[in-house]
Each structure stands twice: as structure tokens, then as C-alpha cells.
Short mmCIF file of C-alpha atoms in Angstrom, two decimals:
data_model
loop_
_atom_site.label_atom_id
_atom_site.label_comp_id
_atom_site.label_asym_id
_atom_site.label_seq_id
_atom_site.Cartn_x
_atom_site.Cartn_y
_atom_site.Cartn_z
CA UNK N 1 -171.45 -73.71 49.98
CA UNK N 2 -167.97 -75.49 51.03
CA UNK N 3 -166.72 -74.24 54.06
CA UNK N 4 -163.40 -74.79 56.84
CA UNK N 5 -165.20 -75.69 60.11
CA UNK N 6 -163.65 -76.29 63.28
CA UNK N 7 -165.04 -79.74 64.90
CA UNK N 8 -162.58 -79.45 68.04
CA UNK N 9 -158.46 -79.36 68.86
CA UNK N 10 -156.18 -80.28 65.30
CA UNK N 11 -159.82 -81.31 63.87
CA UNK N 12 -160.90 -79.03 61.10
CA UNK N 13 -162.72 -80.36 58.39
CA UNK N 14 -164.47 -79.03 54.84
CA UNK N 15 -168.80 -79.21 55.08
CA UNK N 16 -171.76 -78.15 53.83
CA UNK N 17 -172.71 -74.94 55.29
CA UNK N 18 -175.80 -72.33 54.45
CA UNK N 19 -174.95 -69.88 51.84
CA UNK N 20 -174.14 -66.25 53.32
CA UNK N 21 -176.70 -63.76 52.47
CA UNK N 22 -176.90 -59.88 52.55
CA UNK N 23 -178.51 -59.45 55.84
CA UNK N 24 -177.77 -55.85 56.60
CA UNK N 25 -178.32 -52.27 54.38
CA UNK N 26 -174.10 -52.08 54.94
CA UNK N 27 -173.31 -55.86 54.05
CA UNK N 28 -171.25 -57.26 51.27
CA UNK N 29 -171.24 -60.93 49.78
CA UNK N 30 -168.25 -61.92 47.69
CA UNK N 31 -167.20 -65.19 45.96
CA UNK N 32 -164.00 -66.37 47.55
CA UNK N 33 -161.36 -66.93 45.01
CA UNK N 34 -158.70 -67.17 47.55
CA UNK N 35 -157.98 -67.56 50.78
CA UNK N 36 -154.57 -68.43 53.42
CA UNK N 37 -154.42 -70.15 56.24
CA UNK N 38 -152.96 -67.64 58.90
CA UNK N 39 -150.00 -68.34 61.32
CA UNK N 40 -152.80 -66.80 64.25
CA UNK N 41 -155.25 -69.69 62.90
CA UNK N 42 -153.14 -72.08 64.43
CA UNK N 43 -153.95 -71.01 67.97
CA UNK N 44 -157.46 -71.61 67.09
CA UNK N 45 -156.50 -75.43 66.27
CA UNK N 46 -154.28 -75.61 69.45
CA UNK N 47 -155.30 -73.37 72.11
CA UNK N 48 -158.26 -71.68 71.94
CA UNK N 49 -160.60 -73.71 71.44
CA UNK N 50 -162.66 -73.24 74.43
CA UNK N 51 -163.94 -70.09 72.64
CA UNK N 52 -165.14 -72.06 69.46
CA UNK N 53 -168.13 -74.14 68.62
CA UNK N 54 -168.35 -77.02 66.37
CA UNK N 55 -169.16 -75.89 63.16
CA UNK N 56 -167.68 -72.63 63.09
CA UNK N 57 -166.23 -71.04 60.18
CA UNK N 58 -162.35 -70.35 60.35
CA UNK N 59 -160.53 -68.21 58.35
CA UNK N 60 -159.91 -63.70 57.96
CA UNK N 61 -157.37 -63.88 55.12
CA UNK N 62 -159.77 -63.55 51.53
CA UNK N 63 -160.10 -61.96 48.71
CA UNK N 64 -162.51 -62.21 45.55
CA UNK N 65 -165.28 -60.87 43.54
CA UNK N 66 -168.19 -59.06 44.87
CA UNK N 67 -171.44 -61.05 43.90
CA UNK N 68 -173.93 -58.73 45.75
CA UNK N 69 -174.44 -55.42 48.40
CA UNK N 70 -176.63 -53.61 50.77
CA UNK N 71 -178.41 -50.60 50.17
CA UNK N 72 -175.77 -48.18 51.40
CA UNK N 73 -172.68 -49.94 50.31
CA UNK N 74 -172.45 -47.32 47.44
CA UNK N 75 -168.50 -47.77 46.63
CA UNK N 76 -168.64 -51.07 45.72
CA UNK N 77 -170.27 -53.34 42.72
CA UNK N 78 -171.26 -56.62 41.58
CA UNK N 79 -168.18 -58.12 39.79
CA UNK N 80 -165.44 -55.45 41.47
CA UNK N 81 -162.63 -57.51 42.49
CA UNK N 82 -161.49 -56.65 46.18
CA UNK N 83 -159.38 -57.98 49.16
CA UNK N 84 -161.25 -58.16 52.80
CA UNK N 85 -158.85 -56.62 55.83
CA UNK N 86 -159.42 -59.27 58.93
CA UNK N 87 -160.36 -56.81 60.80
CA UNK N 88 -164.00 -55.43 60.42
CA UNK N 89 -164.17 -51.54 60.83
CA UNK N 90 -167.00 -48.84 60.48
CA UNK N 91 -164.33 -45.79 58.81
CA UNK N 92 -166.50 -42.97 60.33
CA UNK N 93 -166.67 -43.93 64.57
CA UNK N 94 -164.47 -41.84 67.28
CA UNK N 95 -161.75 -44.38 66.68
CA UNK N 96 -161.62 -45.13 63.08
CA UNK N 97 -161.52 -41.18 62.82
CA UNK N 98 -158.44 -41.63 64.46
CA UNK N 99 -156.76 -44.64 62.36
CA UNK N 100 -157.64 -46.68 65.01
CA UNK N 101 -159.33 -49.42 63.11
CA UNK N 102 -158.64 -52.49 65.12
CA UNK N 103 -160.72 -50.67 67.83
CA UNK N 104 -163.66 -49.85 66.09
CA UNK N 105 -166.37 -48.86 68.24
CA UNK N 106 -169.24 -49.56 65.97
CA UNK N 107 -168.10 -53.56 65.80
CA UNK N 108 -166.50 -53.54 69.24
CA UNK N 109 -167.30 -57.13 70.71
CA UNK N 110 -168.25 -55.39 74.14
CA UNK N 111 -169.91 -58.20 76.05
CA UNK N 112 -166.11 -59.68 75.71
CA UNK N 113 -164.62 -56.79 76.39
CA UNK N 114 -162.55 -56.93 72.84
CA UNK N 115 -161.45 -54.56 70.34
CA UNK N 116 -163.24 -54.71 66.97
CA UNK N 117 -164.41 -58.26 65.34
CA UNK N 118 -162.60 -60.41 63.62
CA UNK N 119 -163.57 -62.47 60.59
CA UNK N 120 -163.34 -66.13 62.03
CA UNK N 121 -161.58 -65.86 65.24
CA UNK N 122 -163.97 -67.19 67.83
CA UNK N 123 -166.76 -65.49 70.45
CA UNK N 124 -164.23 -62.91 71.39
CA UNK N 125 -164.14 -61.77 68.65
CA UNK N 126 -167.58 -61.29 67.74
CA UNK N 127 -168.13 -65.35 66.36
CA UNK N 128 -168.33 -63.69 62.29
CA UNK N 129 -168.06 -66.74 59.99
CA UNK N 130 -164.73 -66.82 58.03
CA UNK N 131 -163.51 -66.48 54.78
CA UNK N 132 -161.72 -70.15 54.13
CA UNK N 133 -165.33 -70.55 52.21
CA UNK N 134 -166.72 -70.36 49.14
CA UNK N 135 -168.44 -67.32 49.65
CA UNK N 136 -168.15 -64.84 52.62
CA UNK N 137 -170.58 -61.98 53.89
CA UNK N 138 -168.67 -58.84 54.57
CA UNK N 139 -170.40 -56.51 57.25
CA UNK N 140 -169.41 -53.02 57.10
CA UNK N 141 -168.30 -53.25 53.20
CA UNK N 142 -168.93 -49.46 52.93
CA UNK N 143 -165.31 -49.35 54.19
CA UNK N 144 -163.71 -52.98 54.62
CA UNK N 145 -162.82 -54.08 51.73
CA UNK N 146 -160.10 -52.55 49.26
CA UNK N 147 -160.56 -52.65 45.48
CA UNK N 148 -158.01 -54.09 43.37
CA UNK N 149 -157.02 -53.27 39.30
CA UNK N 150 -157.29 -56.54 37.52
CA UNK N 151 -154.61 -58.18 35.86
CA UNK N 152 -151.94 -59.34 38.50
CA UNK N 153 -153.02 -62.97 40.01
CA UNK N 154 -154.25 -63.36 43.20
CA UNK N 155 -150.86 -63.52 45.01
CA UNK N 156 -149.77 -60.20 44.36
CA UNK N 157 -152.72 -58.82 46.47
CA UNK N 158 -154.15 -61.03 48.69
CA UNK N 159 -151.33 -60.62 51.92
CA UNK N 160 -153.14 -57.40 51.67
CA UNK N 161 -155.84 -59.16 54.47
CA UNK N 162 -153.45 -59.36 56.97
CA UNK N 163 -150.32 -60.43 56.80
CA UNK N 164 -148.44 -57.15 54.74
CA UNK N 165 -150.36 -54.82 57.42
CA UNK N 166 -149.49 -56.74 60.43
CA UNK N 167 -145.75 -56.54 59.06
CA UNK N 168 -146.14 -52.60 58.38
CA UNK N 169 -147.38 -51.80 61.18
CA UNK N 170 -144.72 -53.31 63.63
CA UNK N 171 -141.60 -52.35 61.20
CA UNK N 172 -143.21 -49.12 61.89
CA UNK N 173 -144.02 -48.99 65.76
CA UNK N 174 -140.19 -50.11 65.39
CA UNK N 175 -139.16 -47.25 64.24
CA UNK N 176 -135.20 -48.18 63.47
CA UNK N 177 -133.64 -45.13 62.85
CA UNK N 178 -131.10 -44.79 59.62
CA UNK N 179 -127.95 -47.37 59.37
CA UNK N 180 -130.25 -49.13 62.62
CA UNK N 181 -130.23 -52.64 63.10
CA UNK N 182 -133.83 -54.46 63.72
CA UNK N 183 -134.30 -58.17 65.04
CA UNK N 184 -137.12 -60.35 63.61
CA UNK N 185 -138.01 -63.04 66.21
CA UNK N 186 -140.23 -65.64 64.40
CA UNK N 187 -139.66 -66.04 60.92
CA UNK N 188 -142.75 -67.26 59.55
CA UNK N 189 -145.15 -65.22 57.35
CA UNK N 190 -144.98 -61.79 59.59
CA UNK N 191 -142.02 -62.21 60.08
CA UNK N 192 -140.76 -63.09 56.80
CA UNK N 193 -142.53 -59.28 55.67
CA UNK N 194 -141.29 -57.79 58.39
CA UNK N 195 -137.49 -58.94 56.60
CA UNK N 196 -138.95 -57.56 53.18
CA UNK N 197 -140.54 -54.56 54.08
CA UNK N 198 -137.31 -53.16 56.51
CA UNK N 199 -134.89 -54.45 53.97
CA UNK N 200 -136.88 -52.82 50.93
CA UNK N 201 -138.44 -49.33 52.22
CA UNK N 202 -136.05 -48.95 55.64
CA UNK N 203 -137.99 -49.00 58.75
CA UNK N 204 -137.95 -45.54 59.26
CA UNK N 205 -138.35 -45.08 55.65
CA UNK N 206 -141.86 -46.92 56.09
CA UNK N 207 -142.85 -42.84 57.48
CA UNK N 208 -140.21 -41.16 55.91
CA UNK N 209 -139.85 -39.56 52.91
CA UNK N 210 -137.29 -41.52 51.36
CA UNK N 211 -135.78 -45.07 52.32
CA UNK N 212 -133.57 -45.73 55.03
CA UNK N 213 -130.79 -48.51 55.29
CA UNK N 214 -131.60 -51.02 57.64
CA UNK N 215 -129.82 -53.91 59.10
CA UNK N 216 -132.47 -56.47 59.61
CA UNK N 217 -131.33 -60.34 62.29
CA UNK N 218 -134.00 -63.00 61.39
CA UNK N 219 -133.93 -65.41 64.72
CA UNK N 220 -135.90 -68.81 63.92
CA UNK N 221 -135.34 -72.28 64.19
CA UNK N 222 -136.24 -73.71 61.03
CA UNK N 223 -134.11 -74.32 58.31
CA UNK N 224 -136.19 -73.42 55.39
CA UNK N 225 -137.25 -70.20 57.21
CA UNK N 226 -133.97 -68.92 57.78
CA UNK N 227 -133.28 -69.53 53.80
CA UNK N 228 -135.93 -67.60 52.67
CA UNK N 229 -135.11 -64.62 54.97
CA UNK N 230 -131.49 -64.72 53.84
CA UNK N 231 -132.16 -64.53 50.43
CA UNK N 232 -134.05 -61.04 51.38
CA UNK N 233 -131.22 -59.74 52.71
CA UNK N 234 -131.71 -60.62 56.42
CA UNK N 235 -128.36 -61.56 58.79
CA UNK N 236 -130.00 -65.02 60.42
CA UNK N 237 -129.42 -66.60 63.85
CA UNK N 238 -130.47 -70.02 64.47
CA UNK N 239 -132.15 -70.56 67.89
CA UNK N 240 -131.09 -74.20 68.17
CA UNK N 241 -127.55 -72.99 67.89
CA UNK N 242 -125.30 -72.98 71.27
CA UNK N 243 -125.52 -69.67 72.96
CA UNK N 244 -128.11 -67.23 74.38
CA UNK N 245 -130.03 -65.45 71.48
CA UNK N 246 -129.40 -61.89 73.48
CA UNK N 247 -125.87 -62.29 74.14
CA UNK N 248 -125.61 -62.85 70.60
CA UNK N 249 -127.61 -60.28 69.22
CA UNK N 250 -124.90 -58.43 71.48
CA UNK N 251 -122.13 -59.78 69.74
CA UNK N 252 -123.30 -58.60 66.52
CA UNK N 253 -124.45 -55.01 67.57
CA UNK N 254 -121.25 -53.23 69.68
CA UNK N 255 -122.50 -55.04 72.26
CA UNK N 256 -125.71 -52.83 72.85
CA UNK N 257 -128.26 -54.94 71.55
CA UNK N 258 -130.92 -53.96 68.21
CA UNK N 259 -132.11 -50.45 67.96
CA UNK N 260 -135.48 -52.00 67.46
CA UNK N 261 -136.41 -56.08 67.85
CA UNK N 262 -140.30 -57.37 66.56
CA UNK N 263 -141.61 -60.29 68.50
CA UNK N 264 -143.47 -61.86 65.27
CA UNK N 265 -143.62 -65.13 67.52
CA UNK N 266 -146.68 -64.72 70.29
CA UNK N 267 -148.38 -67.19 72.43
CA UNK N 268 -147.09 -70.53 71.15
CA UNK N 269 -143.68 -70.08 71.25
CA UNK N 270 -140.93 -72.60 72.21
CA UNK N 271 -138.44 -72.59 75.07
CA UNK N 272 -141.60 -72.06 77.61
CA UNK N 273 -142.14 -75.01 78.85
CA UNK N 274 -144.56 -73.72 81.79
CA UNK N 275 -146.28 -71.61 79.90
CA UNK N 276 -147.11 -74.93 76.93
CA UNK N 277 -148.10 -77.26 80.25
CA UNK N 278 -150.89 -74.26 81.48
CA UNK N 279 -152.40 -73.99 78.15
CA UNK N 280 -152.33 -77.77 77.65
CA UNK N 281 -153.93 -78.01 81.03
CA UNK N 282 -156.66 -75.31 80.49
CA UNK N 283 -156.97 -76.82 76.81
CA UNK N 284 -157.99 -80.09 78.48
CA UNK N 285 -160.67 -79.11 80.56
CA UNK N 286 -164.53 -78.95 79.63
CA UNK N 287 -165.28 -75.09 77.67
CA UNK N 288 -167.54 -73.71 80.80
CA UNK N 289 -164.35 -73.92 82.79
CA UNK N 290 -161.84 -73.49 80.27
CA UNK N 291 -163.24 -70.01 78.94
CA UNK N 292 -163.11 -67.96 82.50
CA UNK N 293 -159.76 -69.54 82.86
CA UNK N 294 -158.47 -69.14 79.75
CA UNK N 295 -159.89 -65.05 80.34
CA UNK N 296 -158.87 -64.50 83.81
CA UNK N 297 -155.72 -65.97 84.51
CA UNK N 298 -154.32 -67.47 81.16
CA UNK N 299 -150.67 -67.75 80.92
CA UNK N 300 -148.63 -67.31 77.21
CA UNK N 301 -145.61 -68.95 76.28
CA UNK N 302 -143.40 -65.89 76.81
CA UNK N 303 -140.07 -66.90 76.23
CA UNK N 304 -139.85 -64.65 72.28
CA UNK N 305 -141.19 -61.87 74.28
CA UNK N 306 -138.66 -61.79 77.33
CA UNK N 307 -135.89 -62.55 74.71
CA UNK N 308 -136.64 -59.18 72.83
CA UNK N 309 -137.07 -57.11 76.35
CA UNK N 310 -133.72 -58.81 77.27
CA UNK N 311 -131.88 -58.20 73.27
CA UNK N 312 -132.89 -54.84 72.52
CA UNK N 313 -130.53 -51.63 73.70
CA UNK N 314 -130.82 -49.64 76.10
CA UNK N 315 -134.15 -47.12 74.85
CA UNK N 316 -135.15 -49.18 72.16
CA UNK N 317 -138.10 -50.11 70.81
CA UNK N 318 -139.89 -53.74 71.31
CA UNK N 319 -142.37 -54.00 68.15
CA UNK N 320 -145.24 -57.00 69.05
CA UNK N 321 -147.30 -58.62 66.24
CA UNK N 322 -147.02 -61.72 67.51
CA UNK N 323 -150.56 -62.80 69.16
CA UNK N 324 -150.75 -63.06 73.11
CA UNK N 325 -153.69 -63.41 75.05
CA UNK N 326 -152.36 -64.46 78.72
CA UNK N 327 -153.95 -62.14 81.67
CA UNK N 328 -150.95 -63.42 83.93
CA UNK N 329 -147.96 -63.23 82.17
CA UNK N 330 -145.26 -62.44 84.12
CA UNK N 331 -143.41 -59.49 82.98
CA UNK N 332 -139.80 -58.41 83.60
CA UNK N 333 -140.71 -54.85 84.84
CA UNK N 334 -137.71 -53.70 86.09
CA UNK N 335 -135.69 -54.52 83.12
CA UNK N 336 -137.95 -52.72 81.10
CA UNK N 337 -138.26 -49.83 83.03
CA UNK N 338 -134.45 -49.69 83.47
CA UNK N 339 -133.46 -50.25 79.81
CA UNK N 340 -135.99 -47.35 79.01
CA UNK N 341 -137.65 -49.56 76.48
CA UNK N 342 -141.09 -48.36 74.63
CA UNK N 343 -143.66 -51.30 73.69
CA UNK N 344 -145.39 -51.21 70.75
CA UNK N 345 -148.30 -53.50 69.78
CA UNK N 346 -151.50 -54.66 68.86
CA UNK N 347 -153.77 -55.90 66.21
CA UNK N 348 -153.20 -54.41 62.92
CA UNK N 349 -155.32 -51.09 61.51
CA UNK N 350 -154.87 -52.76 58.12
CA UNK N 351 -156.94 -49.68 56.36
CA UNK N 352 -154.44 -47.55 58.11
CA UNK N 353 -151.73 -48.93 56.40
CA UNK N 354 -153.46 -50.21 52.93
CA UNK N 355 -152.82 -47.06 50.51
CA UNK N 356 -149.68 -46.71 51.29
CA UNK N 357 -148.75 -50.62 50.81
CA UNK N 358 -150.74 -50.70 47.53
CA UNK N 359 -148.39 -49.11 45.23
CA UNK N 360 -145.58 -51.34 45.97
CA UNK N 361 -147.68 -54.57 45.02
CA UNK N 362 -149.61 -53.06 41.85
CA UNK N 363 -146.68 -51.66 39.04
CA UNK N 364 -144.21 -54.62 39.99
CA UNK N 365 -143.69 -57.86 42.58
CA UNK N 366 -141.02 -55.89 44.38
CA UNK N 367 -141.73 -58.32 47.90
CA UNK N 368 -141.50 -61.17 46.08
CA UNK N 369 -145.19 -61.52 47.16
CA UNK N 370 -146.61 -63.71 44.14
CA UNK N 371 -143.75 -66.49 45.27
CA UNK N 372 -144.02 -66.37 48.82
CA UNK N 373 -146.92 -69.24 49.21
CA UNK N 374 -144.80 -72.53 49.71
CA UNK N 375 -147.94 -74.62 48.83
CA UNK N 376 -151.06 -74.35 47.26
CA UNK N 377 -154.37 -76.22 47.69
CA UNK N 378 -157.63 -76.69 47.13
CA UNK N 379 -160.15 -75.96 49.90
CA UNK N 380 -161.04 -79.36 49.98
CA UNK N 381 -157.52 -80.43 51.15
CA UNK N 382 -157.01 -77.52 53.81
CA UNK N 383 -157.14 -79.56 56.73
CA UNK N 384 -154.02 -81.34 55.52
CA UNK N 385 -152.76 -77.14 55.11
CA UNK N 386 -153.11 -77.05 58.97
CA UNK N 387 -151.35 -80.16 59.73
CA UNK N 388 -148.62 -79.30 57.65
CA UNK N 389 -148.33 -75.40 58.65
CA UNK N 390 -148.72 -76.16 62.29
CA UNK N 391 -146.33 -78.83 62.40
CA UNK N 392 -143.89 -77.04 60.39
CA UNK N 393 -143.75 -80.17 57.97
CA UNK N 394 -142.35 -79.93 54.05
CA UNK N 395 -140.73 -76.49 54.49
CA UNK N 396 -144.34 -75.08 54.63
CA UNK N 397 -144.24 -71.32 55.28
CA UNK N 398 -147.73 -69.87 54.04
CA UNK N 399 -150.38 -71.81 52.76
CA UNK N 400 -152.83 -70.42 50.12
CA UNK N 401 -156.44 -72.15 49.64
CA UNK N 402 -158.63 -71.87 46.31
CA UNK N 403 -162.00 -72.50 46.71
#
């Protein structure tokens, strides 16, 4: 089959790779018939690399038709049409009893000390080939994957991998109570949901049994982004404008700061200047002593981060979907233990959140999901997708791949 490799820092390219096979009695193998290109794939073709090997399969947003199963993968059928969660849980261990998916201790990567595995996201994760492919093995499809009613196109469903959980779950760990105001920091795709999703259900309608009204501040840089979060109803601040994003957040909120703020941004962000020269530094050096670098004392770009400690009021609620993976970050303890601020984050427990997103994708488009892909391409052309997404070139916002 055609596959997404990574070859080594901005090189991905499309190869010949084996087909993937059923392998275990709880395996899955489904044709691909779409696939994104993730904002968190982008650290993978920056800064992570030292945890990839040539020839490794990128990729953990797909959907597509089931070609084949295992023996005990009784819920699922050749030629069922299904979306795969990037996250790959069990549904039955201690943790996934508890919603916990994104822990799940039957595919916890333990020798790396890591929550559950990951579809395409490097040896921490557990090294499972992708789904930018033309085919992808599924392990534990006896719960993974979600089936879909046919009809709608691909679009309406397939944000269901990742993306719309992600977004969920941290307008919901924000918690913005009625007539609130939430901040979005990063408005690319999470971000971009998280606008949707507040401004559509209310954040504390996300749990509650009817909507809420929420004022939602988008905070980017880029042009096009801001546009698109506008048009969903989202107050937007320009970073690049003159002024420090708290005090204005301030000026717009009684001069408290946002009941709630989501840091959609993570490890790459801009305005951190040390923290871009360590991981260019570590990024440079050969993998055996990038890796227990990178793992011991690794050091984000946490300027999004301290913004939202510094913008939200005084017992708010910082909401983080944004990926980090420093050991050495410097935190601002006092001001968060003065402010009386909770923190809320971590990788999504999409299957927690996938029944209750479902209905408002399958009657109508009501998040404007089938639109939201600002270019479309052929797998063939995806490592042109990553130049463009990662580079913020063309007004690219999400980028959708068809096998």
C-alpha cells in the first residue's frame, strides 16, 4: 500500500509500505478513505523527531470501511463504515471503566512510562503505524472504532478521530459557568471547535441539561484564523496587535480576566524564544542523545501557557489541549496558587466524549464541520499538506488527505 513516512525533520514523503494484516484475535483492518493531517503532527516534523525512525508511518486522524476482523471483534463487519479515535483503548481495564481512555492500562506504553498508544505518534507512544495510509490495522477494534450511518460525506464525521473530542473535552474541563466568558488561545483546528462547540452548546451546557450562553475571545495571530472564528461568533484579539494579551483580556472582562481560558496552542508556540533555541538545540543533536534529553530535561515553548495562568480571574479554570511534553518547564507557582486557579488537561478520552458529540454531526452540519477543511488532497501530495499547514501558508487551517 501507499503510505506517509517520516524520513527525518520537514521530510515526509509517500512509499511503498507492507500491507497491514490482522495479526491479533482483537484486530481490525480498514480501507482508509480519509484521513487529516493533525496540528500535533507537526511536532513530529519539527521537534520530535528523535523518537521516530525512518520509515515510520504518521498519521491518528482516519476513518473508512472495515475490510476484515479478528476472532473476537464481534461488533464490527466487513463493509461497516467507521471512524478510528487516536487514541487506542481496551473499554473493559480499571481505567477505561472509569472513562479514562487515554490511560488505558491494557495499551499503556509502560517501558516509556506513557499513557495509552497512539496511532502514529512515535516510540512513546507505543511506535503503531498510522492512518495517513491506504489501509490501517486497528488493535483493540472490539471498542476503538465508532460506527457511522451512511449517507453524509466524509467531513461530517471524520473530526470525530480527534479533533471534536480534544475540543469537548477542554470546553468541558473549562467549565464556564452561564453568561461566562472563555478565551481560546490558538486558533487553529482545536481551537477553532473549541469557538463552535462553546458558542453552539455553552460550555457548561456541554454537561448540562440545556445550553448555556457563552462569551467565547479567540487570541491568534493569523489573519485567516481570526476570520473563521469570527464568523462563529467568537470576539477575536490579534496577538501581533500592541498591548499585552492579559491586560487586554482585562479590558474586555471588568477587569477580572476569563472565567475559563483553553491553551489550544502547546509546545511550539511563539513569543518563547528560549524555549524554540532548546528544542532547536536538542533537535540538532544525534537521537541516542537527543531522546534522554528530550525525556529528562526538555523545555516547551511556554509563553500560551503562562499567558492563560496570567489572563484568567481570580479561581478560574485553565483548560490545556494544547500538546506539551517539557520535563523542565518553568512554572509560575505562586501565581497560580494565589489566583486559586484549577488546571485541567490531558490527552483526549475521545470514547468518553463520542455519543454525546454524535448527534450533533448526524441529523444536520450544525459545526459547520463538512466546510471546515481549507484544502483537500490526495495522499500522494501530503507532504506539500505539511509544508503548507506548518508554515501557515495559503490560509491553510486543516488539511484533509484521500487516499
Amino acid at each position: 500500500m501507499r503510505a506517509l513516512t517520516w524520513q527525518g525533520r520537514r521530510d515526509v514523503r509517500v512509499e511503498d509500505v507492507p500491507d497491514p494484516r490482522v495479526t491479533e484475535p482483537t484486530d481490525a483492518v480498514i480501507r482508509v478513505t480519509s484521513t487529516a493531517i493533525c496540528g500535533s503532527d507537526l511536532h513530529l516534523y519539527e521537534v520530535l523527531g528523535m523518537f521516530l525512525r525512518p520509515g515510520d508511518i504518521l498519521g491518528h486522524e482516519p476513518m473508512g470501511v472495515v475490510e476484515e476482523v479478528g476472532a473476537e471483534v464481534a461488533n464490527l463487519r466487513p463493509g461497516d463504515r467507521v471512524v478510528v479515535p487516536f487514541t487506542i483503548s481496551c473499554g473493559h481495564c480499571w481505567m477505561c471503566d472509569r472513562a479514562l481512555y487515554a490511560q488505558c492500562e491494557t495499551t499503556q506504553v509502560r517501558d516509556t512510562g506513557k499513557g495509552a498508544a497512539l496511532f502514529g505518534y512515535t516510540s512513546l507512544y507505543g511506535a503503531v503505524p498510522g492512518g495517513q495510509a491506504e489501509y490501517l490495522r486497528v488493535p483493540q477494534a472490539q471498542f476503538g472504532p465508532v460506527k457511522l450511518p451512511p449517507g453524509p460525506p466524509d467531513e461530517r464525521f471524520l473530526y470525530l478521530s480527534d479533533i471534536l473530542p480534544t475540543a469537548w473535552q477542554a470546553v468541558a474541563y473549562a467549565d464556564v459557568p452561564d453568561g461566562g466568558t472563555l478565551a481560546v488561545l490558538g486558533l487553529g483546528p482545536v481551537g477553532q471547535m473549541c469557538v463552535r462547540l462553546a458558542r453552539h452548546v455553552g460550555a457548561g451546557g456541554i454537561r448540562a441539561t440545556t445550553p448555556r450562553e457563552v462569551r467565547v475571545i479567540g487570541v491568534d495571530r493569523v489573519r485567516a484564523r481570526m476570520d473563521l472564528a469570527a464568523r462563529h461568533g467568537a470576539d477575536v484579539l490579534d496577538v501581533d496587535d500592541p498591548g499585552d494579551i492579559a491586560a487586554r483580556l482585562f479590558g474586555l472582562t471588568d477587569g477580572r480576566g476569563p472565567d475559563a481560558v483553553i491553551d489550544a496552542v502547546g509546545m511550539e508556540a511563539h513569543g518563547a524564544p528560549l524555549g524554540k533555541a532548546a528544542q532547536a538545540a536538542v533537535g540538532l543533536l544525534p537521537d541516542s542523545l537527543a531522546r534522554p534529553l528530550a525525556q529528562r530535561y526538555g523545555l516547551d515553548r511556554m509563553a500560551a501557557l503562562h499567558t492563560a495562568i496570567r489572563a484568567v480571574r481570580r479561581g478560574g479554570t485553565v483548560s490545556l489541549s494544547g500538546v506539551y511534553g517539557g520535563e523542565v518547564d518553568p512554572m509560575p507557582m505562586m501565581d497560580l496558587f494565589d489566583k486559586g486557579v484549577q488546571l485541567r488537561m490531558g490527552q483526549a478520552h475521545v470514547r468518553r466524549w463520542t455519543d454525546q458529540i454524535l448527534p450533533l454531526l448526524t441529523d444536520a452540519d450544525v459545526l459547520g464541520v463538512e466546510t471546515f477543511a481549507t484544502h483537500r488532497l490526495p495522499l500522494a501530495d501530503a507532504p506539500h499538506g505539511y509544508e503548507i499547514f506548518q508554515k501557515k501558508l495559503e490560509d491553510c487551517v486543516k488539511v484533509v488527505l484521500t487516499p
